PDB file of C-alpha atoms in Angstrom:
ATOM      1  CA  MET Q   1     -45.192   4.045 -44.346  1.00 45.00           C
ATOM      2  CA  ARG Q   2     -43.735   2.716 -47.593  1.00 49.00           C
ATOM      3  CA  GLN Q   3     -40.290   3.059 -46.021  1.00 52.00           C
ATOM      4  CA  ASP Q   4     -41.232   0.531 -43.328  1.00 53.00           C
ATOM      5  CA  LEU Q   5     -42.529  -1.946 -45.915  1.00 62.00           C
ATOM      6  CA  TRP Q   6     -39.372  -1.864 -48.024  1.00 71.00           C
ATOM      7  CA  ARG Q   7     -37.694  -4.584 -45.957  1.00 81.00           C
ATOM      8  CA  TYR Q   8     -40.660  -6.936 -45.956  1.00 88.00           C
ATOM      9  CA  GLN Q   9     -42.132  -6.763 -49.451  1.00 91.00           C
ATOM     10  CA  PRO Q  10     -38.977  -7.966 -51.295  1.00 93.00           C
ATOM     11  CA  GLU Q  11     -38.708 -10.970 -48.966  1.00 94.00           C
ATOM     12  CA  TYR Q  12     -42.326 -11.890 -49.600  1.00 95.00           C
ATOM     13  CA  ASP Q  13     -41.859 -11.445 -53.359  1.00 95.00           C
ATOM     14  CA  PHE Q  14     -38.748 -13.657 -53.246  1.00 96.00           C
ATOM     15  CA  ALA Q  15     -40.699 -16.380 -51.440  1.00 97.00           C
ATOM     16  CA  ARG Q  16     -43.648 -16.129 -53.877  1.00 97.00           C
ATOM     17  CA  ASN Q  17     -41.268 -16.780 -56.767  1.00 97.00           C
ATOM     18  CA  ASN Q  18     -38.928 -19.300 -55.137  1.00 97.00           C
ATOM     19  CA  ILE Q  19     -41.387 -21.758 -53.673  1.00 98.00           C
ATOM     20  CA  LEU Q  20     -42.411 -24.081 -56.468  1.00 98.00           C
ATOM     21  CA  LEU Q  21     -45.391 -26.420 -56.525  1.00 98.00           C
ATOM     22  CA  VAL Q  22     -44.789 -29.559 -58.568  1.00 97.00           C
ATOM     23  CA  ASN Q  23     -47.035 -32.468 -59.480  1.00 94.00           C
ATOM     24  CA  GLU Q  24     -44.662 -35.428 -59.929  1.00 84.00           C
ATOM     25  CA  GLY Q  25     -44.963 -39.169 -60.148  1.00 77.00           C
ATOM     26  CA  HIS Q  26     -44.877 -39.546 -56.368  1.00 73.00           C
ATOM     27  CA  GLY Q  27     -47.462 -36.810 -55.720  1.00 89.00           C
ATOM     28  CA  GLN Q  28     -47.390 -33.128 -54.997  1.00 95.00           C
ATOM     29  CA  THR Q  29     -44.013 -31.706 -54.050  1.00 95.00           C
ATOM     30  CA  VAL Q  30     -42.913 -28.336 -52.709  1.00 97.00           C
ATOM     31  CA  ILE Q  31     -39.497 -27.113 -53.833  1.00 96.00           C
ATOM     32  CA  ILE Q  32     -38.119 -24.349 -51.640  1.00 96.00           C
ATOM     33  CA  ASP Q  33     -35.015 -22.210 -52.049  1.00 96.00           C
ATOM     34  CA  ASN Q  34     -32.442 -22.940 -49.344  1.00 95.00           C
ATOM     35  CA  GLN Q  35     -32.434 -19.303 -48.260  1.00 94.00           C
ATOM     36  CA  LEU Q  36     -36.058 -19.722 -47.138  1.00 95.00           C
ATOM     37  CA  LEU Q  37     -35.188 -22.876 -45.174  1.00 94.00           C
ATOM     38  CA  ASP Q  38     -32.391 -21.304 -43.107  1.00 90.00           C
ATOM     39  CA  GLU Q  39     -33.564 -21.713 -39.509  1.00 83.00           C
ATOM     40  CA  HIS Q  40     -30.546 -19.873 -38.105  1.00 86.00           C
ATOM     41  CA  LYS Q  41     -31.041 -16.479 -39.707  1.00 86.00           C
ATOM     42  CA  ALA Q  42     -31.668 -13.759 -37.150  1.00 85.00           C
ATOM     43  CA  GLU Q  43     -34.302 -11.926 -39.198  1.00 89.00           C
ATOM     44  CA  GLY Q  44     -36.513 -12.465 -42.183  1.00 90.00           C
ATOM     45  CA  LEU Q  45     -39.448 -14.369 -43.583  1.00 95.00           C
ATOM     46  CA  ARG Q  46     -40.186 -17.610 -41.747  1.00 94.00           C
ATOM     47  CA  LEU Q  47     -42.300 -20.293 -43.376  1.00 96.00           C
ATOM     48  CA  ASP Q  48     -44.717 -22.391 -41.349  1.00 94.00           C
ATOM     49  CA  LEU Q  49     -43.226 -25.678 -42.486  1.00 91.00           C
ATOM     50  CA  GLN Q  50     -45.827 -27.708 -40.569  1.00 91.00           C
ATOM     51  CA  LYS Q  51     -48.446 -26.392 -42.999  1.00 94.00           C
ATOM     52  CA  MET Q  52     -46.307 -26.884 -46.098  1.00 95.00           C
ATOM     53  CA  PHE Q  53     -44.533 -30.240 -45.706  1.00 91.00           C
ATOM     54  CA  SER Q  54     -45.679 -33.701 -44.828  1.00 86.00           C
ATOM     55  CA  PHE Q  55     -44.152 -34.454 -41.420  1.00 79.00           C
ATOM     56  CA  GLU Q  56     -43.630 -38.162 -40.950  1.00 72.00           C
ATOM     57  CA  ASP Q  57     -40.686 -37.590 -38.613  1.00 65.00           C
ATOM     58  CA  ALA Q  58     -39.839 -34.740 -36.248  1.00 72.00           C
ATOM     59  CA  LYS Q  59     -38.101 -33.020 -39.154  1.00 76.00           C
ATOM     60  CA  PRO Q  60     -39.149 -33.585 -42.758  1.00 80.00           C
ATOM     61  CA  GLN Q  61     -36.615 -35.260 -44.981  1.00 86.00           C
ATOM     62  CA  PRO Q  62     -36.165 -33.824 -48.464  1.00 92.00           C
ATOM     63  CA  LEU Q  63     -37.194 -36.014 -51.366  1.00 91.00           C
ATOM     64  CA  GLN Q  64     -34.539 -34.355 -53.508  1.00 92.00           C
ATOM     65  CA  VAL Q  65     -31.657 -31.985 -52.787  1.00 95.00           C
ATOM     66  CA  TYR Q  66     -30.693 -29.525 -55.503  1.00 95.00           C
ATOM     67  CA  SER Q  67     -27.801 -27.051 -55.545  1.00 95.00           C
ATOM     68  CA  THR Q  68     -29.892 -24.131 -54.227  1.00 96.00           C
ATOM     69  CA  SER Q  69     -33.141 -25.753 -53.072  1.00 96.00           C
ATOM     70  CA  LYS Q  70     -34.787 -28.836 -51.622  1.00 96.00           C
ATOM     71  CA  ALA Q  71     -37.948 -30.740 -52.540  1.00 94.00           C
ATOM     72  CA  PHE Q  72     -40.368 -32.027 -49.897  1.00 94.00           C
ATOM     73  CA  ARG Q  73     -43.609 -33.963 -50.027  1.00 93.00           C
ATOM     74  CA  ALA Q  74     -46.452 -31.463 -49.696  1.00 95.00           C
ATOM     75  CA  ALA Q  75     -48.597 -31.530 -46.578  1.00 94.00           C
ATOM     76  CA  PRO Q  76     -52.031 -33.059 -47.247  1.00 94.00           C
ATOM     77  CA  SER Q  77     -53.650 -29.870 -45.924  1.00 95.00           C
ATOM     78  CA  LEU Q  78     -51.695 -27.773 -48.460  1.00 97.00           C
ATOM     79  CA  VAL Q  79     -52.708 -30.092 -51.308  1.00 96.00           C
ATOM     80  CA  ALA Q  80     -56.349 -29.921 -50.210  1.00 96.00           C
ATOM     81  CA  ARG Q  81     -56.480 -26.135 -50.082  1.00 96.00           C
ATOM     82  CA  LEU Q  82     -54.832 -25.436 -53.451  1.00 97.00           C
ATOM     83  CA  PRO Q  83     -56.566 -25.825 -56.792  1.00 96.00           C
ATOM     84  CA  ASP Q  84     -55.286 -28.512 -59.156  1.00 93.00           C
ATOM     85  CA  ASP Q  85     -53.919 -25.904 -61.562  1.00 94.00           C
ATOM     86  CA  ALA Q  86     -51.602 -24.500 -58.844  1.00 96.00           C
ATOM     87  CA  TRP Q  87     -49.375 -27.539 -59.294  1.00 97.00           C
ATOM     88  CA  GLY Q  88     -47.142 -27.543 -62.353  1.00 94.00           C
ATOM     89  CA  GLU Q  89     -45.466 -30.381 -64.196  1.00 90.00           C
ATOM     90  CA  GLY Q  90     -41.696 -30.571 -64.662  1.00 86.00           C
ATOM     91  CA  LYS Q  91     -40.145 -27.503 -63.022  1.00 87.00           C
ATOM     92  CA  GLY Q  92     -43.426 -26.637 -61.336  1.00 93.00           C
ATOM     93  CA  LYS Q  93     -45.213 -23.352 -60.773  1.00 97.00           C
ATOM     94  CA  ALA Q  94     -44.380 -20.561 -58.352  1.00 98.00           C
ATOM     95  CA  ILE Q  95     -46.659 -20.516 -55.323  1.00 98.00           C
ATOM     96  CA  ALA Q  96     -47.356 -16.805 -56.037  1.00 97.00           C
ATOM     97  CA  ASP Q  97     -50.680 -15.651 -54.543  1.00 96.00           C
ATOM     98  CA  HIS Q  98     -51.151 -19.019 -52.843  1.00 98.00           C
ATOM     99  CA  LEU Q  99     -48.509 -17.948 -50.301  1.00 98.00           C
ATOM    100  CA  THR Q 100     -51.102 -16.659 -47.864  1.00 97.00           C
ATOM    101  CA  PRO Q 101     -50.461 -14.951 -44.491  1.00 97.00           C
ATOM    102  CA  ASP Q 102     -51.117 -18.133 -42.512  1.00 96.00           C
ATOM    103  CA  LEU Q 103     -48.153 -19.855 -44.212  1.00 97.00           C
ATOM    104  CA  PHE Q 104     -45.461 -17.431 -43.046  1.00 96.00           C
ATOM    105  CA  SER Q 105     -44.439 -14.772 -40.583  1.00 93.00           C
ATOM    106  CA  PHE Q 106     -41.596 -12.316 -40.230  1.00 91.00           C
ATOM    107  CA  LYS Q 107     -38.974 -12.228 -37.539  1.00 86.00           C
ATOM    108  CA  ARG Q 108     -37.389  -8.829 -36.989  1.00 80.00           C
ATOM    109  CA  ILE Q 109     -35.357  -7.300 -34.220  1.00 72.00           C
ATOM    110  CA  VAL Q 110     -37.270  -4.097 -33.589  1.00 66.00           C
ATOM    111  CA  SER Q 111     -36.583  -1.537 -30.889  1.00 62.00           C
ATOM    112  CA  TYR Q 112     -39.384  -1.378 -28.332  1.00 61.00           C
ATOM    113  CA  GLU Q 113     -39.492   2.352 -27.637  1.00 62.00           C
ATOM    114  CA  TRP Q 114     -42.821   4.099 -27.820  1.00 59.00           C
ATOM    115  CA  GLU Q 115     -42.433   7.099 -30.069  1.00 64.00           C
ATOM    116  CA  GLY Q 116     -38.939   5.836 -30.979  1.00 58.00           C
ATOM    117  CA  HIS Q 117     -37.330   5.400 -34.364  1.00 56.00           C
ATOM    118  CA  GLN Q 118     -38.993   2.019 -35.030  1.00 71.00           C
ATOM    119  CA  HIS Q 119     -42.348   2.740 -33.407  1.00 74.00           C
ATOM    120  CA  LEU Q 120     -44.379   2.173 -36.571  1.00 76.00           C
ATOM    121  CA  GLU Q 121     -42.525  -1.013 -37.490  1.00 77.00           C
ATOM    122  CA  HIS Q 122     -43.136  -2.329 -33.975  1.00 75.00           C
ATOM    123  CA  ASN Q 123     -46.859  -1.637 -34.331  1.00 80.00           C
ATOM    124  CA  LEU Q 124     -47.012  -3.475 -37.649  1.00 82.00           C
ATOM    125  CA  SER Q 125     -44.699  -6.405 -36.937  1.00 79.00           C
ATOM    126  CA  GLY Q 126     -47.442  -8.936 -36.201  1.00 81.00           C
ATOM    127  CA  ALA Q 127     -49.594  -7.783 -39.104  1.00 88.00           C
ATOM    128  CA  MET Q 128     -46.886  -7.756 -41.752  1.00 88.00           C
ATOM    129  CA  PRO Q 129     -47.947 -11.032 -43.455  1.00 92.00           C
ATOM    130  CA  GLN Q 130     -51.446  -9.610 -43.997  1.00 92.00           C
ATOM    131  CA  THR Q 131     -49.952  -6.296 -45.079  1.00 90.00           C
ATOM    132  CA  VAL Q 132     -47.574  -7.579 -47.763  1.00 91.00           C
ATOM    133  CA  THR Q 133     -50.210  -9.904 -49.228  1.00 93.00           C
ATOM    134  CA  SER Q 134     -52.815  -7.161 -49.403  1.00 91.00           C
ATOM    135  CA  GLU Q 135     -53.823  -5.585 -52.694  1.00 92.00           C
ATOM    136  CA  HIS Q 136     -53.235  -2.199 -51.000  1.00 90.00           C
ATOM    137  CA  PRO Q 137     -50.403  -2.716 -48.485  1.00 87.00           C
ATOM    138  CA  THR Q 138     -50.088   0.886 -47.307  1.00 86.00           C
ATOM    139  CA  LEU Q 139     -53.833   1.084 -46.616  1.00 90.00           C
ATOM    140  CA  GLU Q 140     -53.697  -2.232 -44.774  1.00 88.00           C
ATOM    141  CA  ALA Q 141     -50.730  -1.012 -42.711  1.00 86.00           C
ATOM    142  CA  ALA Q 142     -52.561   2.218 -41.887  1.00 88.00           C
ATOM    143  CA  LYS Q 143     -55.596   0.237 -40.658  1.00 90.00           C
ATOM    144  CA  PHE Q 144     -53.484  -1.981 -38.401  1.00 84.00           C
ATOM    145  CA  ASN Q 145     -51.489   0.953 -37.059  1.00 85.00           C
ATOM    146  CA  THR Q 146     -54.659   2.948 -36.345  1.00 87.00           C
ATOM    147  CA  GLN Q 147     -56.080   0.011 -34.367  1.00 87.00           C
ATOM    148  CA  VAL Q 148     -52.878  -0.410 -32.331  1.00 85.00           C
ATOM    149  CA  GLU Q 149     -52.679   3.313 -31.573  1.00 84.00           C
ATOM    150  CA  PHE Q 150     -56.388   3.504 -30.688  1.00 86.00           C
ATOM    151  CA  ASP Q 151     -55.968   0.580 -28.297  1.00 86.00           C
ATOM    152  CA  ARG Q 152     -52.816   2.083 -26.747  1.00 84.00           C
ATOM    153  CA  THR Q 153     -54.508   5.464 -26.225  1.00 84.00           C
ATOM    154  CA  PHE Q 154     -57.633   3.844 -24.758  1.00 84.00           C
ATOM    155  CA  ARG Q 155     -55.542   1.809 -22.279  1.00 85.00           C
ATOM    156  CA  THR Q 156     -53.546   4.896 -21.295  1.00 86.00           C
ATOM    157  CA  ILE Q 157     -56.725   6.907 -20.636  1.00 86.00           C
ATOM    158  CA  ALA Q 158     -58.365   4.007 -18.761  1.00 84.00           C
ATOM    159  CA  LYS Q 159     -55.376   3.746 -16.395  1.00 88.00           C
ATOM    160  CA  GLU Q 160     -54.966   7.480 -15.803  1.00 86.00           C
ATOM    161  CA  PRO Q 161     -56.378   8.427 -12.353  1.00 89.00           C
ATOM    162  CA  SER Q 162     -57.428  11.924 -13.478  1.00 87.00           C
ATOM    163  CA  TYR Q 163     -59.937  10.385 -15.912  1.00 83.00           C
ATOM    164  CA  GLN Q 164     -61.552   8.086 -13.323  1.00 85.00           C
ATOM    165  CA  GLY Q 165     -65.209   8.867 -12.708  1.00 84.00           C
ATOM    166  CA  LYS Q 166     -65.400  11.229 -15.685  1.00 82.00           C
ATOM    167  CA  ASN Q 167     -67.842  10.939 -18.555  1.00 83.00           C
ATOM    168  CA  LEU Q 168     -65.607  10.601 -21.562  1.00 80.00           C
ATOM    169  CA  ILE Q 169     -66.332   9.331 -25.057  1.00 81.00           C
ATOM    170  CA  PHE Q 170     -63.356   8.002 -26.967  1.00 75.00           C
ATOM    171  CA  SER Q 171     -64.376   7.159 -30.503  1.00 76.00           C
ATOM    172  CA  PRO Q 172     -62.316   5.422 -33.204  1.00 68.00           C
ATOM    173  CA  GLY Q 173     -63.808   7.464 -36.000  1.00 63.00           C
TER     174      GLY Q 173
END
């Protein structure tokens, strides 16, 4: 299980440390490393920019462009949900634990073969934001995987003609 998390956890940790929350003269600002803003990358952590930036146009315009990052006006909903002490003066504070699962997702190219090499990663792909933010990521991954496998087994049994009309109890635990 830990092997499947190794690709996701470092990306989440990078984002936690490279998204800065700043309280400046013109309000709350989010400074984000350019690597996290790359819309053309095939795989990786994807931020939900609609929840992070104030969108006055179709695409938010940076307030400031730095050599390796950009600053944007924070979305009012982001400002409302974060405590005042999350916002730092000057260089700001890392978003850290405030980077919750609803603010990002992961995009991965995963083989879709049941029982194949990437079977477990496929099962967990949609739950990875909750998994990497969990206090116990391997336990969280095990819970999600168990649910997916239970559901898959139940659907297989329900569709199998030889089980039709039989009294069968299929219990998750």
